[in-house]
C-alpha atoms as an extended CHARMM CRD file, in Angstrom:
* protein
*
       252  EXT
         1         1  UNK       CA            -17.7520000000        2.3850000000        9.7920000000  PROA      1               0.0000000000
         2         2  UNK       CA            -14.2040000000        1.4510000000       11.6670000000  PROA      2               0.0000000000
         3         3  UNK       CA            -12.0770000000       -1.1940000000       11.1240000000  PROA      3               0.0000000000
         4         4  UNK       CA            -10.1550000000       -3.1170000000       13.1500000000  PROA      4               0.0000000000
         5         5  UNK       CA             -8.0520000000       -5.7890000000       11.7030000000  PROA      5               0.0000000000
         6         6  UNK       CA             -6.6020000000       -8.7190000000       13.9340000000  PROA      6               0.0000000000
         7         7  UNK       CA             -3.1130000000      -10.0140000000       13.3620000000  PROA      7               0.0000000000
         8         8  UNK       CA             -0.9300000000      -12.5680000000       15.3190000000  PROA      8               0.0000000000
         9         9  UNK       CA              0.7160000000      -15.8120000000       14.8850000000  PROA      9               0.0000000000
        10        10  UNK       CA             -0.4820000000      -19.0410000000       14.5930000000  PROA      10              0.0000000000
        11        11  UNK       CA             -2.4410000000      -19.8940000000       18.2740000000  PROA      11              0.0000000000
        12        12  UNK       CA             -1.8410000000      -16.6890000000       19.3490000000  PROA      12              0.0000000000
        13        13  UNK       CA             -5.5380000000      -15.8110000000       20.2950000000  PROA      13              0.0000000000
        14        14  UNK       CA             -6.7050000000      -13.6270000000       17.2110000000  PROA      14              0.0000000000
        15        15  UNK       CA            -10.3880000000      -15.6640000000       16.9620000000  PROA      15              0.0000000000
        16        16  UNK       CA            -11.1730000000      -15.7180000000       20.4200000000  PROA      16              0.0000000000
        17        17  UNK       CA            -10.2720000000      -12.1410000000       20.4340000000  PROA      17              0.0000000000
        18        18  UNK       CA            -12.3880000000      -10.8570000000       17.8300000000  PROA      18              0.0000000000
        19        19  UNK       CA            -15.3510000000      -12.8750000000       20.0610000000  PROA      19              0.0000000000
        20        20  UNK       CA            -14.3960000000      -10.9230000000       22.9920000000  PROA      20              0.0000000000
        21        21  UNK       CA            -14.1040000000       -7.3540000000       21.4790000000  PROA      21              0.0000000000
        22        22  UNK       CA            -17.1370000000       -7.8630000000       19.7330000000  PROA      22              0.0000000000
        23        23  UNK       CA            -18.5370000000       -8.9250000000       23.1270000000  PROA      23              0.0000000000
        24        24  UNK       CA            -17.1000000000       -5.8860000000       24.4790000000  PROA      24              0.0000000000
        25        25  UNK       CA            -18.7930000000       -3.2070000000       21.7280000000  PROA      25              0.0000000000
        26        26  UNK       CA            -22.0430000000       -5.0130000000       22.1290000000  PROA      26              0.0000000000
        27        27  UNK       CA            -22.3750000000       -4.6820000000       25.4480000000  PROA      27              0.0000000000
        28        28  UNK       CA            -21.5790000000       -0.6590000000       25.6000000000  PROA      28              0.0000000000
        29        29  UNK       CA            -24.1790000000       -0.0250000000       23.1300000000  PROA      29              0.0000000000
        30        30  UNK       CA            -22.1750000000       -0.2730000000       19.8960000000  PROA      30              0.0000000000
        31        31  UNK       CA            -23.0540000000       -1.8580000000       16.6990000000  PROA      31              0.0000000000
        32        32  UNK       CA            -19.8850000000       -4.1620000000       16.1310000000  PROA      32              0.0000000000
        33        33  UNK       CA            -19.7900000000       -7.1470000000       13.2720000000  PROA      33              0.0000000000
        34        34  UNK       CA            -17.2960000000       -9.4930000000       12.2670000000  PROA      34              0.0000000000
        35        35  UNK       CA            -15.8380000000      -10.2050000000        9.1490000000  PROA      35              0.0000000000
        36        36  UNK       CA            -13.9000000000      -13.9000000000        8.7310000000  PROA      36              0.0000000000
        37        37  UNK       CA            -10.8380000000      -13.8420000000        6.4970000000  PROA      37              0.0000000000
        38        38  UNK       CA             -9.8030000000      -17.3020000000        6.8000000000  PROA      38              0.0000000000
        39        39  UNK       CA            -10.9450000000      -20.1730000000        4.2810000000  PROA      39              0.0000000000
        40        40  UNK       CA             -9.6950000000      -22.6210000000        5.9380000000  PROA      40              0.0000000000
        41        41  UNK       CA            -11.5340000000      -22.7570000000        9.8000000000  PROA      41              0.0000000000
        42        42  UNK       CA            -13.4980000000      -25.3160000000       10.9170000000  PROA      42              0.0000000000
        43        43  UNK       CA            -14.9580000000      -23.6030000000       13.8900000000  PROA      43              0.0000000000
        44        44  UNK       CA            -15.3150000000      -20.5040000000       15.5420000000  PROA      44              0.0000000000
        45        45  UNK       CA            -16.6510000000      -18.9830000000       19.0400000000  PROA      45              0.0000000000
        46        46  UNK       CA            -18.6020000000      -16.0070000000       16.9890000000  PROA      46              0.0000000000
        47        47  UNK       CA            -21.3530000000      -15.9990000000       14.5340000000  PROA      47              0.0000000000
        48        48  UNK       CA            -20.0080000000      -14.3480000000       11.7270000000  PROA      48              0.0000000000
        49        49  UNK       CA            -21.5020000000      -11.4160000000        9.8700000000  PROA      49              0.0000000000
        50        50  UNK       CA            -19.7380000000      -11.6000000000        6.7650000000  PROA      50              0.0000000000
        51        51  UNK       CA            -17.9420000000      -14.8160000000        5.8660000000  PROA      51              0.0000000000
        52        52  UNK       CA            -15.6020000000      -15.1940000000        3.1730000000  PROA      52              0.0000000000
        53        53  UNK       CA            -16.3190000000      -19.0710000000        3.3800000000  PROA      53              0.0000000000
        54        54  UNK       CA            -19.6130000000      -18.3140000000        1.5730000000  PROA      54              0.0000000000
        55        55  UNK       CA            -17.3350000000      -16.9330000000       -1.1030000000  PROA      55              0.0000000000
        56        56  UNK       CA            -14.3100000000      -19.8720000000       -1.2590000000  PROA      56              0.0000000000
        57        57  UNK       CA            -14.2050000000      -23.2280000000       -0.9280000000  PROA      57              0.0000000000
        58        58  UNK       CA            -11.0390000000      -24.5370000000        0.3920000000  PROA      58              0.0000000000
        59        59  UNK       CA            -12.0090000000      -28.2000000000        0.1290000000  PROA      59              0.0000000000
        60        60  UNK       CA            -12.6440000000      -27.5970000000       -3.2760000000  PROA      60              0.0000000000
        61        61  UNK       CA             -9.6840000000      -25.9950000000       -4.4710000000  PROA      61              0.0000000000
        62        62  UNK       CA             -7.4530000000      -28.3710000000       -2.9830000000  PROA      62              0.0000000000
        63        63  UNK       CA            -10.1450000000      -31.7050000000       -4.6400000000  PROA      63              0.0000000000
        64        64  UNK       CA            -10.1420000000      -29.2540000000       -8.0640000000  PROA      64              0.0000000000
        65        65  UNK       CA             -6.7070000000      -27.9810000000       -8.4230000000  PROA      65              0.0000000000
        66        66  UNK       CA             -4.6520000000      -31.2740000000       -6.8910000000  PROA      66              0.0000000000
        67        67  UNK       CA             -3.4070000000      -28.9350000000       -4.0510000000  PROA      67              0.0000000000
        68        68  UNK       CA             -1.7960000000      -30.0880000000       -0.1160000000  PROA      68              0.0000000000
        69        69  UNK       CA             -3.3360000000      -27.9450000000        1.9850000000  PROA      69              0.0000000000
        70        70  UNK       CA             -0.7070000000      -25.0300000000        2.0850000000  PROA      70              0.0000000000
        71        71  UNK       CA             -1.0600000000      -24.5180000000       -1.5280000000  PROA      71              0.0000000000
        72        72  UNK       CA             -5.2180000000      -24.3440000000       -1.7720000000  PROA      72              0.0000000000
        73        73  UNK       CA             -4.7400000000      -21.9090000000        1.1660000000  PROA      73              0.0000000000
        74        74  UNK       CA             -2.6340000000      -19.7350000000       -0.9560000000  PROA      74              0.0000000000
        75        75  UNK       CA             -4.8820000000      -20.1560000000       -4.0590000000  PROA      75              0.0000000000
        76        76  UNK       CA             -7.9680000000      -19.4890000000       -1.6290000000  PROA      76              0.0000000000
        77        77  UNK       CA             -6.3410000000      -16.2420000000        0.1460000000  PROA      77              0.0000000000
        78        78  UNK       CA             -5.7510000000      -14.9980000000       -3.0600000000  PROA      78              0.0000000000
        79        79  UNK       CA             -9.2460000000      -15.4720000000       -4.6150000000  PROA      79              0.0000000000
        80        80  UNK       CA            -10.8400000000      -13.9160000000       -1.4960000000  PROA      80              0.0000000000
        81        81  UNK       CA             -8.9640000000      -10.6640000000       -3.6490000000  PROA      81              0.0000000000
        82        82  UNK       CA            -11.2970000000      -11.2960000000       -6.5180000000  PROA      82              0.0000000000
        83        83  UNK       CA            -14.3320000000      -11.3360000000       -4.6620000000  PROA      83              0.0000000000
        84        84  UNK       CA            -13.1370000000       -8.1410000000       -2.5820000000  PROA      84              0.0000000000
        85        85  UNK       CA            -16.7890000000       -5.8850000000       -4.0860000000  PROA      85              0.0000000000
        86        86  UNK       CA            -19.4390000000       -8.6090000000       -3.3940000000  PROA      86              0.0000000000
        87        87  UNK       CA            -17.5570000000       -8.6240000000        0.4610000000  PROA      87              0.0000000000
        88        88  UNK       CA            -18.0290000000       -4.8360000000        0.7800000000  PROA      88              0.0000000000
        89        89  UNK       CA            -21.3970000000       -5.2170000000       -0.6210000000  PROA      89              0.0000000000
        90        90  UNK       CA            -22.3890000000       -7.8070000000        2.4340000000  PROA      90              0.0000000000
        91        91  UNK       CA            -20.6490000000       -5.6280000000        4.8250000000  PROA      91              0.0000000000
        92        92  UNK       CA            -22.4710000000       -2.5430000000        3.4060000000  PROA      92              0.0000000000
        93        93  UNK       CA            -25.5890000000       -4.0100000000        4.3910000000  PROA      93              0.0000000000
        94        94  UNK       CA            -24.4810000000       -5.0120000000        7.8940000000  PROA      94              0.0000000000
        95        95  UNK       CA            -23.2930000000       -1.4580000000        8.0630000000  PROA      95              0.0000000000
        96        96  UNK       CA            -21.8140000000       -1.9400000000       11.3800000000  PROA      96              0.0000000000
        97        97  UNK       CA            -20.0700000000        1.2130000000       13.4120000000  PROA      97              0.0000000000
        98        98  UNK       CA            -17.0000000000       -1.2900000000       13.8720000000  PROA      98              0.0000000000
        99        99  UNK       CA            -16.0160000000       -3.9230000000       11.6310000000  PROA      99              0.0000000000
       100       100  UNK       CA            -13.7390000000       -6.6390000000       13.0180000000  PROA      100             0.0000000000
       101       101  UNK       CA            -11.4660000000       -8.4250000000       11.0770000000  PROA      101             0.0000000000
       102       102  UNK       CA            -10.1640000000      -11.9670000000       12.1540000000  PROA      102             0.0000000000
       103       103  UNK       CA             -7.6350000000      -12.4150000000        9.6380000000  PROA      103             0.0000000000
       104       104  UNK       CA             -6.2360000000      -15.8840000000        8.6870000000  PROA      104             0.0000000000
       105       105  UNK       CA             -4.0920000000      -17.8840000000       11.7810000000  PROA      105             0.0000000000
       106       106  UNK       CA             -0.8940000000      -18.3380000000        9.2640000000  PROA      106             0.0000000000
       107       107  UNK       CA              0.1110000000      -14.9060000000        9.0710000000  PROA      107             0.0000000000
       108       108  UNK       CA              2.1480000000      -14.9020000000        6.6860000000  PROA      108             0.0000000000
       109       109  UNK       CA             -0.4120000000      -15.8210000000        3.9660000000  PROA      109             0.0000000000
       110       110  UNK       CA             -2.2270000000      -12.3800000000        4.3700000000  PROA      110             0.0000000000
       111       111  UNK       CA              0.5700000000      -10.3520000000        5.4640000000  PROA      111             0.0000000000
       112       112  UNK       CA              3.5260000000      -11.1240000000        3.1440000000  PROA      112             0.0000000000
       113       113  UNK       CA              1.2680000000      -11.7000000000       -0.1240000000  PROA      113             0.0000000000
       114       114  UNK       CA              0.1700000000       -8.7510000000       -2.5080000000  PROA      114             0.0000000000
       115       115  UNK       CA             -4.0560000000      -10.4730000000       -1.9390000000  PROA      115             0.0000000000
       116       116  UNK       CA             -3.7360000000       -9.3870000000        1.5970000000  PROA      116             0.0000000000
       117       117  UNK       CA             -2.5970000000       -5.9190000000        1.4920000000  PROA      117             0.0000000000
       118       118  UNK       CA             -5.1310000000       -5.1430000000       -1.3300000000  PROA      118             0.0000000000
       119       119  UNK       CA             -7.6970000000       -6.6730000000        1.0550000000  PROA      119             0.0000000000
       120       120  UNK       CA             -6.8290000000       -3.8790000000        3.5990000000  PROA      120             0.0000000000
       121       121  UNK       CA             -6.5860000000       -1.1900000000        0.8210000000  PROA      121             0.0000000000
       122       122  UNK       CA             -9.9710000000       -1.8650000000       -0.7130000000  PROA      122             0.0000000000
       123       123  UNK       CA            -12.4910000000       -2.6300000000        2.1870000000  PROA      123             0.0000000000
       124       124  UNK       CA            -13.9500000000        1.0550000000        2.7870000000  PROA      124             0.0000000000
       125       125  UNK       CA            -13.9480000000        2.3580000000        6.0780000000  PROA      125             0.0000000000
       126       126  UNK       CA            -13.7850000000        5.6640000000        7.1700000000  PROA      126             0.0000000000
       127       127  UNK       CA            -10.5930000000        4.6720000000        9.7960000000  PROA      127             0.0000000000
       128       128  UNK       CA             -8.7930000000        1.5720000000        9.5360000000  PROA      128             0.0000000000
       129       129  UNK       CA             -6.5280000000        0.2350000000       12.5150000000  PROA      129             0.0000000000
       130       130  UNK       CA             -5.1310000000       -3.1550000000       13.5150000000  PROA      130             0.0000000000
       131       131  UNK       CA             -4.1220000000       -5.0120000000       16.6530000000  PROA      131             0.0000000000
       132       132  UNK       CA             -1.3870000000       -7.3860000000       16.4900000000  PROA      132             0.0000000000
       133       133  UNK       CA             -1.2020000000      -10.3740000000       19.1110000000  PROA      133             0.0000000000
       134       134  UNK       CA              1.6290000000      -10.8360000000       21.4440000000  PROA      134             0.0000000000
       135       135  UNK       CA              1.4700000000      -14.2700000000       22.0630000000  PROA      135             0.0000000000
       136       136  UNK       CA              2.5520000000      -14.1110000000       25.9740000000  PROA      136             0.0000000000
       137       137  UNK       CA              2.8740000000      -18.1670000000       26.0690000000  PROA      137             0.0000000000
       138       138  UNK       CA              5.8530000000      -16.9740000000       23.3590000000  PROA      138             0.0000000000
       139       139  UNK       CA              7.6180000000      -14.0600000000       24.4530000000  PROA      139             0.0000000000
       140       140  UNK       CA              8.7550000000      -14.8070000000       28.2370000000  PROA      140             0.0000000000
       141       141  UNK       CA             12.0830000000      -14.8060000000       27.3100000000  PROA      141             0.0000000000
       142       142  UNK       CA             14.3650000000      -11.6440000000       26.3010000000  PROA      142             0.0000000000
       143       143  UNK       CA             15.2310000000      -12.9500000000       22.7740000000  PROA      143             0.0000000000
       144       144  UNK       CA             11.7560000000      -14.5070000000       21.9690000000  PROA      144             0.0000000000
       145       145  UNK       CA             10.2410000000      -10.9530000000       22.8820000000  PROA      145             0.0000000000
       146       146  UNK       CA             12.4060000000       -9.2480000000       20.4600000000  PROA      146             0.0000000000
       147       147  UNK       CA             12.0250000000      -12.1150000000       17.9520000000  PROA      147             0.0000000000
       148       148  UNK       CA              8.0180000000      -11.4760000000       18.0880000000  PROA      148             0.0000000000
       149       149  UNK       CA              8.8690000000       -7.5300000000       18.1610000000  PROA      149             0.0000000000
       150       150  UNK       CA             10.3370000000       -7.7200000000       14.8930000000  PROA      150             0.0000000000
       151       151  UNK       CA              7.4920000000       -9.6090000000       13.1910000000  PROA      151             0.0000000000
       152       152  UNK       CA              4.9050000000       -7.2450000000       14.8810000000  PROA      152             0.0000000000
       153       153  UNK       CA              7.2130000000       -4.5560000000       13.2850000000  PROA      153             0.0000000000
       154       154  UNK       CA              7.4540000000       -6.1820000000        9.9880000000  PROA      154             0.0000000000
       155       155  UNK       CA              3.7830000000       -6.7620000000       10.1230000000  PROA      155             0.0000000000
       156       156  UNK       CA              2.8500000000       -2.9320000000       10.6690000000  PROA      156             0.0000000000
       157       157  UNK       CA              5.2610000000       -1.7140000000        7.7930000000  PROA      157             0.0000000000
       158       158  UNK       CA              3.3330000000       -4.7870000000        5.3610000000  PROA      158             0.0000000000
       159       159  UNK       CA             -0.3100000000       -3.1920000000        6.2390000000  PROA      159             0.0000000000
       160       160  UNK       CA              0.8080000000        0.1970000000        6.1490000000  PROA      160             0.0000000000
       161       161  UNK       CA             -2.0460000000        0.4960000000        9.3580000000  PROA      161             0.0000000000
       162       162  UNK       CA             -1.7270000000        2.6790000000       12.7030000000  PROA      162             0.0000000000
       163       163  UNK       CA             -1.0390000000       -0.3620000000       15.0440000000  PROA      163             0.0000000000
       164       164  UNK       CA             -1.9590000000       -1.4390000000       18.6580000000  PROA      164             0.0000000000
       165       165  UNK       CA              0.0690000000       -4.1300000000       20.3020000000  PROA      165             0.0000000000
       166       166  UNK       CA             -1.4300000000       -6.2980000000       22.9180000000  PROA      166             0.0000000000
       167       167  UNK       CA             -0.3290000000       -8.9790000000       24.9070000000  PROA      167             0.0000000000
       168       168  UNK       CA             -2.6670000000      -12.0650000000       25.3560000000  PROA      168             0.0000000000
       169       169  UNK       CA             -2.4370000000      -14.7300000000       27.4860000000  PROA      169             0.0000000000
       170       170  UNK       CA             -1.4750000000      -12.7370000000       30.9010000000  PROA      170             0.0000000000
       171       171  UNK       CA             -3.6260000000      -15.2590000000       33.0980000000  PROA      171             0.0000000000
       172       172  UNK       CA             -1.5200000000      -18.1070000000       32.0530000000  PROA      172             0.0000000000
       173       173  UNK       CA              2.2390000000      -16.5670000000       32.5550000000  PROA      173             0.0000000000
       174       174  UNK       CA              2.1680000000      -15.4190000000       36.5140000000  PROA      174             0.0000000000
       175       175  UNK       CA              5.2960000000      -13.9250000000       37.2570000000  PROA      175             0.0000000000
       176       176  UNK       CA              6.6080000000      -13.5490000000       33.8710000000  PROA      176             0.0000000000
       177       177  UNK       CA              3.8810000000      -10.3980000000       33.3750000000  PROA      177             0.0000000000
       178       178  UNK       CA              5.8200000000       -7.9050000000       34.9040000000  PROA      178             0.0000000000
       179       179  UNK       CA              8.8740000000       -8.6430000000       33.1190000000  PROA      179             0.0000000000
       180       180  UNK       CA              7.4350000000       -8.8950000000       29.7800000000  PROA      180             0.0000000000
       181       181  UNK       CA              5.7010000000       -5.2410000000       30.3940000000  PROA      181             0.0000000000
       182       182  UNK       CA              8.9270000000       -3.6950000000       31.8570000000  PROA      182             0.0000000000
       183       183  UNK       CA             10.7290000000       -4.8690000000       28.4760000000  PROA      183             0.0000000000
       184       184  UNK       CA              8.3510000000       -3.3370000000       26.1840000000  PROA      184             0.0000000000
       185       185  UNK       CA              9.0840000000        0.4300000000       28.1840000000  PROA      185             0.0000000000
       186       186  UNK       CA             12.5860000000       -0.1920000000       29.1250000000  PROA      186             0.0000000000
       187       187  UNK       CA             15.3520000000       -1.0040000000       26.2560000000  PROA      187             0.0000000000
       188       188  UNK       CA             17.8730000000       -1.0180000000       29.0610000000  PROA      188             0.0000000000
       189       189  UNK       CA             15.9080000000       -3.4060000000       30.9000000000  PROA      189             0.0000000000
       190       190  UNK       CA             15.4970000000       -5.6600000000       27.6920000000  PROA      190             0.0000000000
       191       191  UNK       CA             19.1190000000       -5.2360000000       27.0690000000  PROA      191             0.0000000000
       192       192  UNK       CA             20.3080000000       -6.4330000000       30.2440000000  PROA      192             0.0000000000
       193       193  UNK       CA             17.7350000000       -9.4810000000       30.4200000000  PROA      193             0.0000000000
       194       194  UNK       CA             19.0770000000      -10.4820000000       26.9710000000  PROA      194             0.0000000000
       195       195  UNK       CA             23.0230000000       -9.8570000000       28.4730000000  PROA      195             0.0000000000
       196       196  UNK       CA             22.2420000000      -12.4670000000       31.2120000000  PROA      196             0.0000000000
       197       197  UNK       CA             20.6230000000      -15.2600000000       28.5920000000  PROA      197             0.0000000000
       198       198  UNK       CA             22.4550000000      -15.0440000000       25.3540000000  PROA      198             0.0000000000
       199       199  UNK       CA             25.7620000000      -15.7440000000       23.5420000000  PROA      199             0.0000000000
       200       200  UNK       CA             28.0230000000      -13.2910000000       22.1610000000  PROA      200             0.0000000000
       201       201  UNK       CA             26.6750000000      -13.7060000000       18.5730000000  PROA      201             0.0000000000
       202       202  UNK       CA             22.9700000000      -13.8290000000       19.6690000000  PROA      202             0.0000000000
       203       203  UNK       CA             23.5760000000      -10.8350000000       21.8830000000  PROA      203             0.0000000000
       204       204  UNK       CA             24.8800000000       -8.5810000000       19.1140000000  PROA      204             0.0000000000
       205       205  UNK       CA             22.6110000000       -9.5890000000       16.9780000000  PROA      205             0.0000000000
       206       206  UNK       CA             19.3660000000       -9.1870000000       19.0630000000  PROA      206             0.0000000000
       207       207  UNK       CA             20.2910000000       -5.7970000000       20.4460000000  PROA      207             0.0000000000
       208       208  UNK       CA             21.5130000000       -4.4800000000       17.4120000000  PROA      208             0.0000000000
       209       209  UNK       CA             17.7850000000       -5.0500000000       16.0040000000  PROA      209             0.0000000000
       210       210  UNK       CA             16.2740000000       -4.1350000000       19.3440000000  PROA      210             0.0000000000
       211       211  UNK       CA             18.0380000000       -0.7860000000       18.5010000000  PROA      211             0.0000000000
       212       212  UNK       CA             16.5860000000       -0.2860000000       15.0270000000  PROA      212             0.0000000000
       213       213  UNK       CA             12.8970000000       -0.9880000000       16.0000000000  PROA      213             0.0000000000
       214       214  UNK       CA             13.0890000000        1.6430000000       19.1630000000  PROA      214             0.0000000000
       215       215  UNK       CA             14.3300000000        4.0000000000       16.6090000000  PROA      215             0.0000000000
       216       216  UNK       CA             11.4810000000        3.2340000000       14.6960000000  PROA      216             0.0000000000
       217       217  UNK       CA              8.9770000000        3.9190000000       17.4530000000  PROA      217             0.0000000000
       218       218  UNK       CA              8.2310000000        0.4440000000       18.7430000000  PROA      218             0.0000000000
       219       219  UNK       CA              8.5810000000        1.0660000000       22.5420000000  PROA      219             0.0000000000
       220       220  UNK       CA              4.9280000000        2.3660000000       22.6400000000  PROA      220             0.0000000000
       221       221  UNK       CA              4.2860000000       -0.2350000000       25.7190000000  PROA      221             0.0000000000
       222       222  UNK       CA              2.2420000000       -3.4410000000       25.2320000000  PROA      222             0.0000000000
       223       223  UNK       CA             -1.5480000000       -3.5880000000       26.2080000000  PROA      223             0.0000000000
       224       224  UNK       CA             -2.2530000000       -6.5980000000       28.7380000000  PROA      224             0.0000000000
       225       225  UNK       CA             -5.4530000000       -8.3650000000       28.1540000000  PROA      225             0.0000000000
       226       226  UNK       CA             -6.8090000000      -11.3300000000       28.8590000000  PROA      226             0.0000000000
       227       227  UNK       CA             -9.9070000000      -13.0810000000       27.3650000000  PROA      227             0.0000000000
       228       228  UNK       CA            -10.9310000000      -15.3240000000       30.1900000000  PROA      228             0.0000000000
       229       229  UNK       CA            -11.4700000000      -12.6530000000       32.3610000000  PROA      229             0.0000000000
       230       230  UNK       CA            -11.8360000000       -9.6000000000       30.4550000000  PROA      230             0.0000000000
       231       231  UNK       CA             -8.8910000000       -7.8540000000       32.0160000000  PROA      231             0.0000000000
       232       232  UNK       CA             -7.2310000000       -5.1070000000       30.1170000000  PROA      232             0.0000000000
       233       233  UNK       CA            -10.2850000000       -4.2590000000       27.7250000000  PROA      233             0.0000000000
       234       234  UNK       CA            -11.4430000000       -1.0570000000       28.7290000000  PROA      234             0.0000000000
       235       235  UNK       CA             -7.1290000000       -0.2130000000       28.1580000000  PROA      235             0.0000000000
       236       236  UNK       CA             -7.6240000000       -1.8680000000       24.6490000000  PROA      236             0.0000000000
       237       237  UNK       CA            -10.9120000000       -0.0990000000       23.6610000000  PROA      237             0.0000000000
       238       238  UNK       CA             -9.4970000000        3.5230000000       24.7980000000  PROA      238             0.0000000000
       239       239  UNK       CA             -6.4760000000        2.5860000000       22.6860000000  PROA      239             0.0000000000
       240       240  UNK       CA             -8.3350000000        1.8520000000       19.6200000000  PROA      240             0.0000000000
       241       241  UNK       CA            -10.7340000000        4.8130000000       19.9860000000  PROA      241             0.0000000000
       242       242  UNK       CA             -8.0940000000        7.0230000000       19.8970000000  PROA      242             0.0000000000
       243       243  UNK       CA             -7.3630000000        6.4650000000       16.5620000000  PROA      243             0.0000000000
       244       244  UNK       CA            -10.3840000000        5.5390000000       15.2340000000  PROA      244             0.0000000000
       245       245  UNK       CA            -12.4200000000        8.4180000000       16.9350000000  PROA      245             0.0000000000
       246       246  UNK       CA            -10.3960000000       10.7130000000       17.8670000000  PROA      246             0.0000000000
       247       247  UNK       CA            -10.4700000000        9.4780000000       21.6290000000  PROA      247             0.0000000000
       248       248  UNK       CA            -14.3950000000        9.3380000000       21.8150000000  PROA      248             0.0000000000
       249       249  UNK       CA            -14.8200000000        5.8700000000       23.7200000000  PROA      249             0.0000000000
       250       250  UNK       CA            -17.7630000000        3.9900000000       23.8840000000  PROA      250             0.0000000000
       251       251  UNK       CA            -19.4470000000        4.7050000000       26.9260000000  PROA      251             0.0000000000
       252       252  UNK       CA            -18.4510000000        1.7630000000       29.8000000000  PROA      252             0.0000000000
């Protein structure tokens, strides 16, 4: 079994992407489930094969424990640590080739807490990637994109995971698309766009970091996708395979 975990911000498309690249797997013949990490979701556009909603109540932890709703979602993210072997055991049964993992839509409560990272650490798979979500409704300006850089950045060192960046949303931002791909190649390109838009302060500030994440390897190129019309997927597929097979795709 593979995993693929599914990372983003808040709206950025991380549940309706998980429907889609299931979608995708099924259709080429491949044995793809999904695993739901958030407590808190009302609805989603996938039946779920392993749900940790069948392990923690939300609603109950905030009735129980006196909690606002940011507070029983902490509680709950951390709890869905505790029941980390009767998950595996579910998914064991499913025994799917690719597990997909649509991770909770406030990042930061599986990211930047110590429940999340043992999450990734403890579900067994025999290769374990994740995609992180470029929201492109976010990121058509210079500074944005580097703002959105740095979390995807921040994000990668957190799950200590081989990563794939894609950018969603390319049907809705026209003209914007080129630009947005040119500054994930180009530094100079990114430079100069941020030059023409920003301040003294914000320009030293955003190119100085722009530096210290191409040092670090982040100007791998974004993957465009979109999940209205299934654009980009074979890209995104051939990107995940690989590192999860050794660049055996499914077949197309």
């Amino acid at each position: 079994m593979k995993s693929i975990f599914i990372s983003g911000t808040a709206g950025s498309g991380k549940t309706l992407l998980s429907s889609k690249l299931h979608e995708y797997y099924t259709k080429n013949g491949a044995f793809a489930a999904i695993l739901n990490l958030d407590p808190g979701v009302d609805n989603l556009p996938y039946t779920c094969d392993v749900d940790v909603r069948d392990y923690v109540d939300y609603v109950s932890i905030m009735q129980q424990y006196e909690l606002g709703p940011n507070g029983a979602m902490i509680m709950a993210n951390d709890l869905i640590a505790s029941k980390i072997d009767e998950i595996q055991n579910q998914i064991d049964k499913v025994n799917p080739d690719y597990l997909i993992v649509d991770t909770p839509g406030q990042i930061e409560l599986f990211a930047y807490r110590s429940s999340g990272r043992f999450v990734v650490e403890n579900l067994s798979a025999e290769e374990k990637t994740s995609i992180f979500i470029f929201d492109g409704a976010l990121i058509t300006t210079p500074v944005n994109f580097v703002s959105i850089a740095l979390l995807a950045t921040s994000i990668r060192l957190r799950l200590n995971l081989p990563a794939i960046n894609v950018l969603t949303k390319t049907d809705l931002i026209g003209d914007k698309l080129k630009n947005i791909l040119e500054w994930s190649t180009n530094m100079r390109a990114l430079e100069n766009a941020i030059a023409k838009e920003a301040d003294g302060d914000t320009f030293s500030l955003t190119t100085n970091i722009l530096r210290g994440l191409n040092l670090g390897g982040f100007a791998q190129g974004l993957i465009p996708i979109s999940n209205v019309t299934g654009d980009g997927f074979v890209n995104l597929e051939g990107a995940l395979s690989r590192i999860l097979n050794l660049g055996e795709e499914v077949e197309d």
